[in-house]
Short mmCIF file of C-alpha atoms and ligand atoms in Angstrom, two decimals:
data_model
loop_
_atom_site.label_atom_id
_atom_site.label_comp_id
_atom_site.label_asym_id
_atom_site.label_seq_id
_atom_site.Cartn_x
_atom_site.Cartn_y
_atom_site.Cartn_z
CA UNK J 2 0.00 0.00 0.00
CA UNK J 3 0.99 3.28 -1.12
CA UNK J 4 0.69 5.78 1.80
CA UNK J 5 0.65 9.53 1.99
CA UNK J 6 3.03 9.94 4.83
CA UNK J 7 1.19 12.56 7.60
CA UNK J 8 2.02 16.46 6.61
CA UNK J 9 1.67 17.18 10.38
CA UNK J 10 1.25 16.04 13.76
CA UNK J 11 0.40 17.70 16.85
CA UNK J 12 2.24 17.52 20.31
CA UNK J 13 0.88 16.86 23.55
CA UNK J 14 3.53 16.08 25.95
CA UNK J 15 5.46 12.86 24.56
CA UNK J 16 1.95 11.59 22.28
CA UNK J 17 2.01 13.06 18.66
CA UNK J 18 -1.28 12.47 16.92
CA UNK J 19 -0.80 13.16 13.16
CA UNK J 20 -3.16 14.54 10.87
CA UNK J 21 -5.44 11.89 8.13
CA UNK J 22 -3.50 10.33 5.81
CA UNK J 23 -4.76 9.29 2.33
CA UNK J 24 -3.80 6.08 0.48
CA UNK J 25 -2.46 6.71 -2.77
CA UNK J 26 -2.84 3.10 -4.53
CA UNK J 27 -3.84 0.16 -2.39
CA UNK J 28 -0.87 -2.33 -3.66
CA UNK J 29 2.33 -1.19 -4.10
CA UNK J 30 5.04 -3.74 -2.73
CA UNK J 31 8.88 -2.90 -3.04
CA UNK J 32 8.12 0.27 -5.21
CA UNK J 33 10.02 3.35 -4.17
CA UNK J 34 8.01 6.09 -3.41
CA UNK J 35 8.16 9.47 -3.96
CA UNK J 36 9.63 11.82 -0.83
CA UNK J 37 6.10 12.26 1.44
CA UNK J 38 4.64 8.74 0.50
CA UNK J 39 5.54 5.53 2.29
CA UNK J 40 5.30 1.58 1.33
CA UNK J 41 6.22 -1.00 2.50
CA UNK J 42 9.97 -1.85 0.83
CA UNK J 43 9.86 -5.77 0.74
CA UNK J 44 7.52 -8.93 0.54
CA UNK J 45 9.97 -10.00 3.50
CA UNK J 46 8.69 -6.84 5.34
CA UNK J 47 5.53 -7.29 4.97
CA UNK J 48 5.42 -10.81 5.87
CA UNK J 49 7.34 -9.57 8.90
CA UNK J 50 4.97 -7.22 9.95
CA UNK J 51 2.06 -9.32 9.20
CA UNK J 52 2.66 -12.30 10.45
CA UNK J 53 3.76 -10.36 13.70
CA UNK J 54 0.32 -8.72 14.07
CA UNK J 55 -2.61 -10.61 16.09
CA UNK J 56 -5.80 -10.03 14.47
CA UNK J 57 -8.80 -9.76 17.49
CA UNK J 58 -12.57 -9.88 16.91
CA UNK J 59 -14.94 -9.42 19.06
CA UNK J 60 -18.08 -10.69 18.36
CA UNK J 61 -21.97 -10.63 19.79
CA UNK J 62 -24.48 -12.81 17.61
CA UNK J 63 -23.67 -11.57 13.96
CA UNK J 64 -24.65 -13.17 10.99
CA UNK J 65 -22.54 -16.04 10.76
CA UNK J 66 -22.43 -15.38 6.89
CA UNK J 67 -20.87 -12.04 7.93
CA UNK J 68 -18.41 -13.37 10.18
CA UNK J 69 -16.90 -16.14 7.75
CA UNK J 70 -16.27 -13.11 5.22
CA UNK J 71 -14.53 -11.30 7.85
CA UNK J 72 -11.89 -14.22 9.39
CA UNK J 73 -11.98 -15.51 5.55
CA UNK J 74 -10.41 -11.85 4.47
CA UNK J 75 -7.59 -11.41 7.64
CA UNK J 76 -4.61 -12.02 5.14
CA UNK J 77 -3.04 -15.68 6.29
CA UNK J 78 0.50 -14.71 8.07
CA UNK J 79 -1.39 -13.15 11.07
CA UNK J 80 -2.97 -15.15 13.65
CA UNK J 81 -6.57 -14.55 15.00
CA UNK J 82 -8.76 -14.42 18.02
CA UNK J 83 -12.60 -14.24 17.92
CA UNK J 84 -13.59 -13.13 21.13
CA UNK J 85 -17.21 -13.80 21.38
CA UNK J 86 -20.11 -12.95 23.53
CA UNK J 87 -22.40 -14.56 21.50
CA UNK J 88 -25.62 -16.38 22.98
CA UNK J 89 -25.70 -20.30 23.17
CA UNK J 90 -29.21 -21.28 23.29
CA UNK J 91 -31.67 -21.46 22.61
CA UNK J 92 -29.69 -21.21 18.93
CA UNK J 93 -26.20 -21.95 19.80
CA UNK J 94 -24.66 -19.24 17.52
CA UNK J 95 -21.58 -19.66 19.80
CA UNK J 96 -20.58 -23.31 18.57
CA UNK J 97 -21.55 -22.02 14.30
CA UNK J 98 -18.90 -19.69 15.15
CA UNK J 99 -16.51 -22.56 16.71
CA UNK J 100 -17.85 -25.32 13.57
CA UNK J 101 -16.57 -21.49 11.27
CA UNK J 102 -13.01 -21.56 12.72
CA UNK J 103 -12.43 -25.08 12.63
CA UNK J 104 -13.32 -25.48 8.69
CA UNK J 105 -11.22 -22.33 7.97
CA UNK J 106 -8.62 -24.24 9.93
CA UNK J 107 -8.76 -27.78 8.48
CA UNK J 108 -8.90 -25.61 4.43
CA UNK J 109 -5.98 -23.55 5.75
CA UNK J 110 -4.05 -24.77 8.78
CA UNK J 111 -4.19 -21.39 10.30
CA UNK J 112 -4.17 -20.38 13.82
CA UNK J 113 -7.60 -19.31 15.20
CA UNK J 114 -8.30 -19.36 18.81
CA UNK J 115 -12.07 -19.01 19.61
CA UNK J 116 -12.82 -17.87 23.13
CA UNK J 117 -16.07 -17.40 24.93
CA UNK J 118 -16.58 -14.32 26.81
CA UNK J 119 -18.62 -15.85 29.36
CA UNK J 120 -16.17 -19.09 30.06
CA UNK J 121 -15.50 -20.14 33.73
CA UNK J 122 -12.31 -21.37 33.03
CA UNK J 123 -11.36 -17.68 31.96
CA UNK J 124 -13.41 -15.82 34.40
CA UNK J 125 -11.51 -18.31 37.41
CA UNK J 126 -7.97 -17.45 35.82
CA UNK J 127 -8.31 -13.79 34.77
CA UNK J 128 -9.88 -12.74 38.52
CA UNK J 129 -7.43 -12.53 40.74
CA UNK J 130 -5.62 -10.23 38.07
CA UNK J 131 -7.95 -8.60 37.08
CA UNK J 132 -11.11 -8.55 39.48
CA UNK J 133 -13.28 -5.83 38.14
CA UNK J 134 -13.77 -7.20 34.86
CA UNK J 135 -15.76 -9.80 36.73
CA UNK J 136 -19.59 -9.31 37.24
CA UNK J 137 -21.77 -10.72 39.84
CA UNK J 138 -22.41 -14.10 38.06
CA UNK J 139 -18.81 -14.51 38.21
CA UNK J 140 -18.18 -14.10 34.69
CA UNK J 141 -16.73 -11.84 32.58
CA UNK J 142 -18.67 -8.41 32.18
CA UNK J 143 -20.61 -8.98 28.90
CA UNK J 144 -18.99 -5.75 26.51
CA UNK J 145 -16.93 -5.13 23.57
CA UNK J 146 -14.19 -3.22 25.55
CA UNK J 147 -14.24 -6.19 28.19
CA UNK J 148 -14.15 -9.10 25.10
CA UNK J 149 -11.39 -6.40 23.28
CA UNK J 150 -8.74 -6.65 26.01
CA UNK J 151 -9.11 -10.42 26.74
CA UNK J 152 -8.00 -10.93 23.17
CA UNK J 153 -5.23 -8.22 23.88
CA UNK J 154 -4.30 -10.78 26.54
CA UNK J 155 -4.24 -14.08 24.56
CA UNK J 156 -2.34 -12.34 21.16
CA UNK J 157 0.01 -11.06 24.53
CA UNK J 158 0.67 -15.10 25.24
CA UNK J 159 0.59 -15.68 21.61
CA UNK J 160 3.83 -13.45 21.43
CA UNK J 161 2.41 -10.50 19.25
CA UNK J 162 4.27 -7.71 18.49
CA UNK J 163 1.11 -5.45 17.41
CA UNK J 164 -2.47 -6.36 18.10
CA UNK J 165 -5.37 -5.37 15.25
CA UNK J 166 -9.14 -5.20 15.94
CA UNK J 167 -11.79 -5.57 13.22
CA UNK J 168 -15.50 -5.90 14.13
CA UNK J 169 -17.12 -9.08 13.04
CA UNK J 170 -19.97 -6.83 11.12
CA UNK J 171 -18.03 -5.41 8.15
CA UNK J 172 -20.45 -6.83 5.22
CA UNK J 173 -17.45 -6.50 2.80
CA UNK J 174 -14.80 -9.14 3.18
CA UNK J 175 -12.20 -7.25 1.43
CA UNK J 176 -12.68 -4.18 3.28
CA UNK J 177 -10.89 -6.25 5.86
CA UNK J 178 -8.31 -6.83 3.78
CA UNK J 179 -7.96 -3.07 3.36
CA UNK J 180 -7.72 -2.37 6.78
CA UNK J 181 -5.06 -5.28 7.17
CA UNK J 182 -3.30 -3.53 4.86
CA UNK J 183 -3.56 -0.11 6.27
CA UNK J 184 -1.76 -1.60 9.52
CA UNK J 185 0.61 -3.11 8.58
CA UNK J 186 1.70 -0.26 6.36
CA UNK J 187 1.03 2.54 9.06
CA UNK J 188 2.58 -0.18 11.92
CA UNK J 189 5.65 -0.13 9.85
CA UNK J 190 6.26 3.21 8.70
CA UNK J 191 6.44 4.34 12.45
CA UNK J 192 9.59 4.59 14.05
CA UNK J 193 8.28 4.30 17.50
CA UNK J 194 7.71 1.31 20.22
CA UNK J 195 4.32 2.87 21.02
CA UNK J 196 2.08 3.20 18.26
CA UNK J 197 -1.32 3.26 17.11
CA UNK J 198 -3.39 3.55 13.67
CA UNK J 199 -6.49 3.74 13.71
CA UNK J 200 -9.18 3.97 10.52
CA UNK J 201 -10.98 6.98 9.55
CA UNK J 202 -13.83 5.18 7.18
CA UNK J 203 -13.90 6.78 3.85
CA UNK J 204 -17.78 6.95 3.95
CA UNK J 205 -20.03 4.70 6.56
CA UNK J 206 -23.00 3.38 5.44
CA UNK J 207 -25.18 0.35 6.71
CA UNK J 208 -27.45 -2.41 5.62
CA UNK J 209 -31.14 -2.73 6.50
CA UNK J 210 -32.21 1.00 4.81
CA UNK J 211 -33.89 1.02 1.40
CA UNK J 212 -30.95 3.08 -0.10
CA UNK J 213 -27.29 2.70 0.25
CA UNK J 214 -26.44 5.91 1.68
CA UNK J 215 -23.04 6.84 2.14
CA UNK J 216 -22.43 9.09 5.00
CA UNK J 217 -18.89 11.10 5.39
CA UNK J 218 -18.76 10.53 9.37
CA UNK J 219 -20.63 8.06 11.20
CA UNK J 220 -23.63 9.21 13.50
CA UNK J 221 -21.47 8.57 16.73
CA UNK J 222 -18.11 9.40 15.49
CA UNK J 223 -19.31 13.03 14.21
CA UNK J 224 -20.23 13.62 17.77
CA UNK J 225 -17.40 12.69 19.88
CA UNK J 226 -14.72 13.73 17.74
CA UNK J 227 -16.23 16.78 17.93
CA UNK J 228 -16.48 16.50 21.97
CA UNK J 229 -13.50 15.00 21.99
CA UNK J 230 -11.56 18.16 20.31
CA UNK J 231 -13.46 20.66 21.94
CA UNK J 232 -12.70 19.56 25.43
CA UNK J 233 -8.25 19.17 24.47
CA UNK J 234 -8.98 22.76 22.77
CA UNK J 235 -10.27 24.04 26.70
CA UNK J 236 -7.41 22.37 28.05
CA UNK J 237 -5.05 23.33 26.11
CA UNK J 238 -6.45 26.72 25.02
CA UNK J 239 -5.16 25.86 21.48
CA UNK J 240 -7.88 25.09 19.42
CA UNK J 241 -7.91 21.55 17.71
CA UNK J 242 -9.67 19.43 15.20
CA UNK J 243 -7.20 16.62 15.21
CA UNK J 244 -9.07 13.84 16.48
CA UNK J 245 -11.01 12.27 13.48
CA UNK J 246 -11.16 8.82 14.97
CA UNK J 247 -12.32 8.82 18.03
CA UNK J 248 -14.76 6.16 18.08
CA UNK J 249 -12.97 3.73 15.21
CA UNK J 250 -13.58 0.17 16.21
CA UNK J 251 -11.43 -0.45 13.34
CA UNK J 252 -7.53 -0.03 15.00
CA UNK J 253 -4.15 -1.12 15.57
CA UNK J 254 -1.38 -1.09 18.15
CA UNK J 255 1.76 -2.32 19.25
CA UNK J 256 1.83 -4.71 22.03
CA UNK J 257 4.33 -2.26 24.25
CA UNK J 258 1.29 0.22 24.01
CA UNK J 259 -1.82 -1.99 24.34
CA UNK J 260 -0.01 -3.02 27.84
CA UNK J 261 0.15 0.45 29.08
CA UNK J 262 -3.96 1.53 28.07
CA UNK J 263 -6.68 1.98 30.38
CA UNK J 264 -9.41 0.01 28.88
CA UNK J 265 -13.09 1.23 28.60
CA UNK J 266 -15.93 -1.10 29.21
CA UNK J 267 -18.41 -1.85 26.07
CA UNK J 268 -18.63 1.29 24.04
CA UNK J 269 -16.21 3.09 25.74
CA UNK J 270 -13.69 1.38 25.18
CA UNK J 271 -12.03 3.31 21.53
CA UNK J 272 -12.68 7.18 23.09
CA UNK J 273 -11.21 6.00 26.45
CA UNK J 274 -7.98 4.49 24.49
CA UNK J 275 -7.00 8.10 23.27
CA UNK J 276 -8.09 9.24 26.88
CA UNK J 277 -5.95 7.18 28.64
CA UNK J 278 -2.65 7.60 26.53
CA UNK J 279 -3.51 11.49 27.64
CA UNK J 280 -4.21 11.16 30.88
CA UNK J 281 -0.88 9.10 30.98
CA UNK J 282 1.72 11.19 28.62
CA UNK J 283 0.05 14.30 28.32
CA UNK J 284 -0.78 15.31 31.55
CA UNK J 285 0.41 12.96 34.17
CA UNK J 286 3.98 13.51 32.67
CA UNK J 287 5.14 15.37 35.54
CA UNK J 288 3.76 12.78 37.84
CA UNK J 289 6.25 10.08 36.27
CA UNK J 290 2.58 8.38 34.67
CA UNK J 291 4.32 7.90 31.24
CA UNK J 292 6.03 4.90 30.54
CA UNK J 293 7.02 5.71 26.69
CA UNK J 294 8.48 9.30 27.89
CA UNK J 295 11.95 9.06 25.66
CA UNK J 296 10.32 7.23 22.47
CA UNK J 297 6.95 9.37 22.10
CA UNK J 298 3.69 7.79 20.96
CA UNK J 299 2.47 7.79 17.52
CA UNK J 300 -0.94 7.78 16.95
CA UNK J 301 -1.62 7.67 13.30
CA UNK J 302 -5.53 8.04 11.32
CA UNK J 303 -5.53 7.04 8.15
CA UNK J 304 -8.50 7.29 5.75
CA UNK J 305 -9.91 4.42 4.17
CA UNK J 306 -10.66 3.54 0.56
CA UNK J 307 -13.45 1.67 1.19
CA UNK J 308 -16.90 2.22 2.56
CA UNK J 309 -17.39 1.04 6.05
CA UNK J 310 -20.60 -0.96 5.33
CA UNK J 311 -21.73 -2.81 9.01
CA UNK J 312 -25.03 -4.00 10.39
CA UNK J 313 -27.62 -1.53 11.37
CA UNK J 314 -28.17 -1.94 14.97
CA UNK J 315 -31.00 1.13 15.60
CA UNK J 316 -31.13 4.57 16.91
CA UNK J 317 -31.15 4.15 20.76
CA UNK J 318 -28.13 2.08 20.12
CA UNK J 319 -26.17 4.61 18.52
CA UNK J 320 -26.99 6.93 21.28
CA UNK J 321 -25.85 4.34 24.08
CA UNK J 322 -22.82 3.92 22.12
CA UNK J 323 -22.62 8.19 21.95
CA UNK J 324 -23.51 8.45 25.64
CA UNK J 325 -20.60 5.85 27.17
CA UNK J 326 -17.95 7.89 25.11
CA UNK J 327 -19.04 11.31 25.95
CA UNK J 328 -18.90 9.83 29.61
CA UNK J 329 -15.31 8.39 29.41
CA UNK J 330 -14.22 11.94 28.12
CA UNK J 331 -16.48 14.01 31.26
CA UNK J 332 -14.90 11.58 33.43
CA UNK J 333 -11.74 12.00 32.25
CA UNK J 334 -8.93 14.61 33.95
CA UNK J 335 -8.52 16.23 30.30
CA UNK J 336 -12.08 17.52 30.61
CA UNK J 337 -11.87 20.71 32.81
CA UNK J 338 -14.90 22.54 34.19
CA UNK J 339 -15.56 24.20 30.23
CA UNK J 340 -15.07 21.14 28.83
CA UNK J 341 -17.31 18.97 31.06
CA UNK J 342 -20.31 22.03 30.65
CA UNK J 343 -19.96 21.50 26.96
CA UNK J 344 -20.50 17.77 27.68
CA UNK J 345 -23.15 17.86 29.44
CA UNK J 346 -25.00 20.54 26.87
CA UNK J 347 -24.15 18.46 23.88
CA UNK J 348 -25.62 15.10 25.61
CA UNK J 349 -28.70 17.49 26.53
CA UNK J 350 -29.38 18.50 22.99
CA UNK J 351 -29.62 15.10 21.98
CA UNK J 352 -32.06 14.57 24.42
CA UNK J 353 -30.33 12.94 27.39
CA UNK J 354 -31.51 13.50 30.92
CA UNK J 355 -28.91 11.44 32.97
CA UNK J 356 -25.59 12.52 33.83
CA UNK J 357 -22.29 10.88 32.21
CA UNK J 358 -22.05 7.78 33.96
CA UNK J 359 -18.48 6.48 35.35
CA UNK J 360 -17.23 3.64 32.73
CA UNK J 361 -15.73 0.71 33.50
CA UNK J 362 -11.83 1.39 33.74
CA UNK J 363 -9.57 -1.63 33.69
CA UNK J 364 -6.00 -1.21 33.87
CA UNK J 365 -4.05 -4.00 31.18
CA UNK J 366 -3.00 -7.02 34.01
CA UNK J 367 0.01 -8.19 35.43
CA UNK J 368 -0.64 -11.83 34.41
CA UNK J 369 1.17 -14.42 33.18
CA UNK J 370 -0.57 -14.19 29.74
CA UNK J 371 0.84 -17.60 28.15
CA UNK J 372 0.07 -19.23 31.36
CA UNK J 373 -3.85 -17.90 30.99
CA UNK J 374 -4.07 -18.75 27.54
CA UNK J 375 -2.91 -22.61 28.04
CA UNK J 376 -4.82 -23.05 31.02
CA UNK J 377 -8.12 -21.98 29.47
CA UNK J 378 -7.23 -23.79 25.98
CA UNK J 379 -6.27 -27.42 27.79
CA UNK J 380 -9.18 -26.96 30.78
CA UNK J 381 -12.21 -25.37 28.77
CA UNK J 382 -14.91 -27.20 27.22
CA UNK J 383 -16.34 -23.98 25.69
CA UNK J 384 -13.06 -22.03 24.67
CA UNK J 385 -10.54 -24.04 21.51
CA UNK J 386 -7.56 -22.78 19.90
CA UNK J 387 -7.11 -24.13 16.42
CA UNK J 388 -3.01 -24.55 15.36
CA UNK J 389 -2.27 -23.58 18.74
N1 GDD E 409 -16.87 -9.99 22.50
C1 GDD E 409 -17.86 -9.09 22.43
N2 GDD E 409 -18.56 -8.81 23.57
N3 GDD E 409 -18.14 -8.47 21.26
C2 GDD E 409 -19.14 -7.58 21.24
C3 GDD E 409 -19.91 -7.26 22.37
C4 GDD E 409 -19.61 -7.93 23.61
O1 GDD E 409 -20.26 -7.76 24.65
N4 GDD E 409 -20.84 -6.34 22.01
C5 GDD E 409 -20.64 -6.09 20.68
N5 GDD E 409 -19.63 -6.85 20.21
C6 GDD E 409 -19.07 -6.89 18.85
C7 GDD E 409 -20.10 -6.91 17.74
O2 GDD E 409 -20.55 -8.21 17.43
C8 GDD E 409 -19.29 -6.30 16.60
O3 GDD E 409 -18.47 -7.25 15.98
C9 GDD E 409 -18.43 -5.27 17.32
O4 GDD E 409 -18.33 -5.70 18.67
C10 GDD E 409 -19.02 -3.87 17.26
O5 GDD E 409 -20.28 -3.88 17.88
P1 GDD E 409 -21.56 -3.24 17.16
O6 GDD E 409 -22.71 -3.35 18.09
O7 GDD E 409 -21.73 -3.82 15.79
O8 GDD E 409 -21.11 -1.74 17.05
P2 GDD E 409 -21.39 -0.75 15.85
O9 GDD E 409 -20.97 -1.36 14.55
O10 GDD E 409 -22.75 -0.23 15.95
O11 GDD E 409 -20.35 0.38 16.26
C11 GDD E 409 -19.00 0.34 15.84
O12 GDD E 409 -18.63 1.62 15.46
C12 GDD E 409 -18.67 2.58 16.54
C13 GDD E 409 -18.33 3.94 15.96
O13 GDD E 409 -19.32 4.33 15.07
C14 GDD E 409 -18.15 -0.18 17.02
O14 GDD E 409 -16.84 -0.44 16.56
C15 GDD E 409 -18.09 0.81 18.16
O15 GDD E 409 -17.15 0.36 19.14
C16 GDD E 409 -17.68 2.18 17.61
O16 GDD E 409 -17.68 3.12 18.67
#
């Protein structure tokens, strides 16, 4: 992939998020591009790269015809996790996902590990690292942020360098494929240890409408990008309109990052990525918070060819999802008092009576990861790893 390399960044104590970047042609291997464009130099490289990214999906009862596109188009040198929350009766959608991995495995040999969000093995071996994930049934908490950061784990004991998220809803297999190779493009034309990309769709649009229409911004992501930048303009009386992604499901990271983020519970969990690396290396700098001080962090949004075409999922859904973000930021020490009032007006406009709730925050364990992953693989009946 050909890359427009970022014409500017902007500094907030040791995190540099850089401006949208464009893709110039969408396969380009061991060209040499022109000053301001990057590609990746070598097939080597980009086998490299790839096969030292873990892909992670989380999934909640999808179409299974969906979700076969979507592990079908992850590119074959990187190893995948579906992460799924998915119900088991009375339709066990759960075990069509397991009887998906396995035939992909036994047509292709490739790694998959399939693990249930709500397994006791899991739940038994994650608690005493990690107790507040843990609800009152003694489970896991059911949400995407919770099912993202047990995969973090696993590709963690799987030995991954960078960890990718796709949701299990893109409609168009190859879009997947784009966004693999957006990664592993953006992963490798950064020069730091901490790093992030994350996708800026192109244009959104969703099934289940009578037209295709395709939006420039999705409904949530046009609102708290636009809370997001309005509350680091307050604090840092600059103004700013460099977050584009904050609510882009669709991301990468190194594993040296992912180690050092504050998680978000379910919707949360993108906004309160960006919100955490803040809190940490923008403004907790002084108080020794950042760990990647000397190197920086990169946080890179690049634009996507492709539509972003996922399942419609309804209005009140959209808002939730709206609502938990806003309430990571309010919660957050980058929102000061202007910040918060804007908040709280915003949410009110769009018809909200309740205040911003405090999200689920979960710290990235200190846990022997590989130990985790083999005791839930060899002692679960409900969690498999295929190739493992
Ligand atoms: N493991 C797990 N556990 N997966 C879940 C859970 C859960 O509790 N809840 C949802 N998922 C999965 C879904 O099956 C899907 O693959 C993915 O997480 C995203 O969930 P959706 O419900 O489809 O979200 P969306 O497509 O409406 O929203 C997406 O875009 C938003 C920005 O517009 C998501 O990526 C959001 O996180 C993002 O903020």
């Amino acid at each position: 992939m050909l890359l427009n390399y970022p014409s500017r960044f902007e500094a907030y104590g040791s995190v540099e998020i850089y401006e949208l970047s464009r893709i110039h042609t969408l396969l380009s291997m061991g060209i040499s591009p022109r000053p301001g464009a990057y590609s990746i130099p070598s097939l080597k490289q980009f086998e490299d790269t790839a096969s030292k990214t873990v892909f992670i999906v989380p999934v909640k009862n999808e179409d299974p015809f969906v979700v076969e596109g979507v592990l079908r188009a992850i590119p074959y040198y990187s190893q995948v996790i579906l992460v799924s929350n998915s119900q088991r009766e009375p339709l066990n959608m759960y075990k069509v996902e397991l009887d998906i991995a396995r035939t992909i495995f036994k047509n292709t040999g490739r790694t998959i590990i399939v693990l249930h969000q709500k397994d006791k093995v899991l739940a038994d071996n994650l608690a005493p690292h990690l107790p507040s994930i843990i609800g009152e049934d003694s489970l896991v908490k059911d949400g995407k942020g919770e099912g993202m950061l047990i995969g973090a784990i696993i590709a963690d004991a799987l030995g991954a360098e960078n960890i990718a998220f796709v949701d299990a809803d893109n409609y168009i297999p190859s879009v997947v494929l784009e966004y693999a190779l957006i990664y592993y493009t953006a992963l490798s034309m950064s020069e730091s240890k901490y790093k992030m990309v994350r996708i800026y769709w192109g244009y959104k649009a969703w099934m289940s409408t009578d037209e295709l229409y395709y939006r420039r911004m999705g409904r949530v992501s046009s609102i708290v990008n636009g809370l997001f930048n309005k509350v680091l303009s307050y604090r840092r009386k600059v103004e700013t309109d460099i977050i584009k992604t904050s609510n882009s499901g669709e991301h990468a990271m190194s594993m040296d990052l992912a180690r050092e983020i504050v998680y978000g519970g379910g919707f949360s969990v993108e906004t309160q990525e960006l919100v955490s690396i803040l809190e940490k290396c923008y403004l907790g700098v002084d108080r020794g918070l950042c760990p990647s001080l000397h190197g920086g962090i990169e946080i890179y949004q690049i634009e996507s060819l492709s539509p972003h075409i996922h399942a419609e999922k309804g209005e009140a859904h959209v808002l939730e999802m709206i609502f938990e973000s806003a309430s990571a930021l309010y919660h957050s020490e980058i929102a000061e008092e202007r910040g918060k009032s804007f908040i709280l007006k915003t949410l009110g406009d769009l018809g909200f009576s309740r205040d911003p709730v405090q999200i689920s925050r979960y710290e990235y364990p200190k846990i022997d990861a590989r130990k985790l992953m083999d005791t839930v693989l060899t002692e679960s009946s409900l969690s498999t790893g295929f190739g493992v």
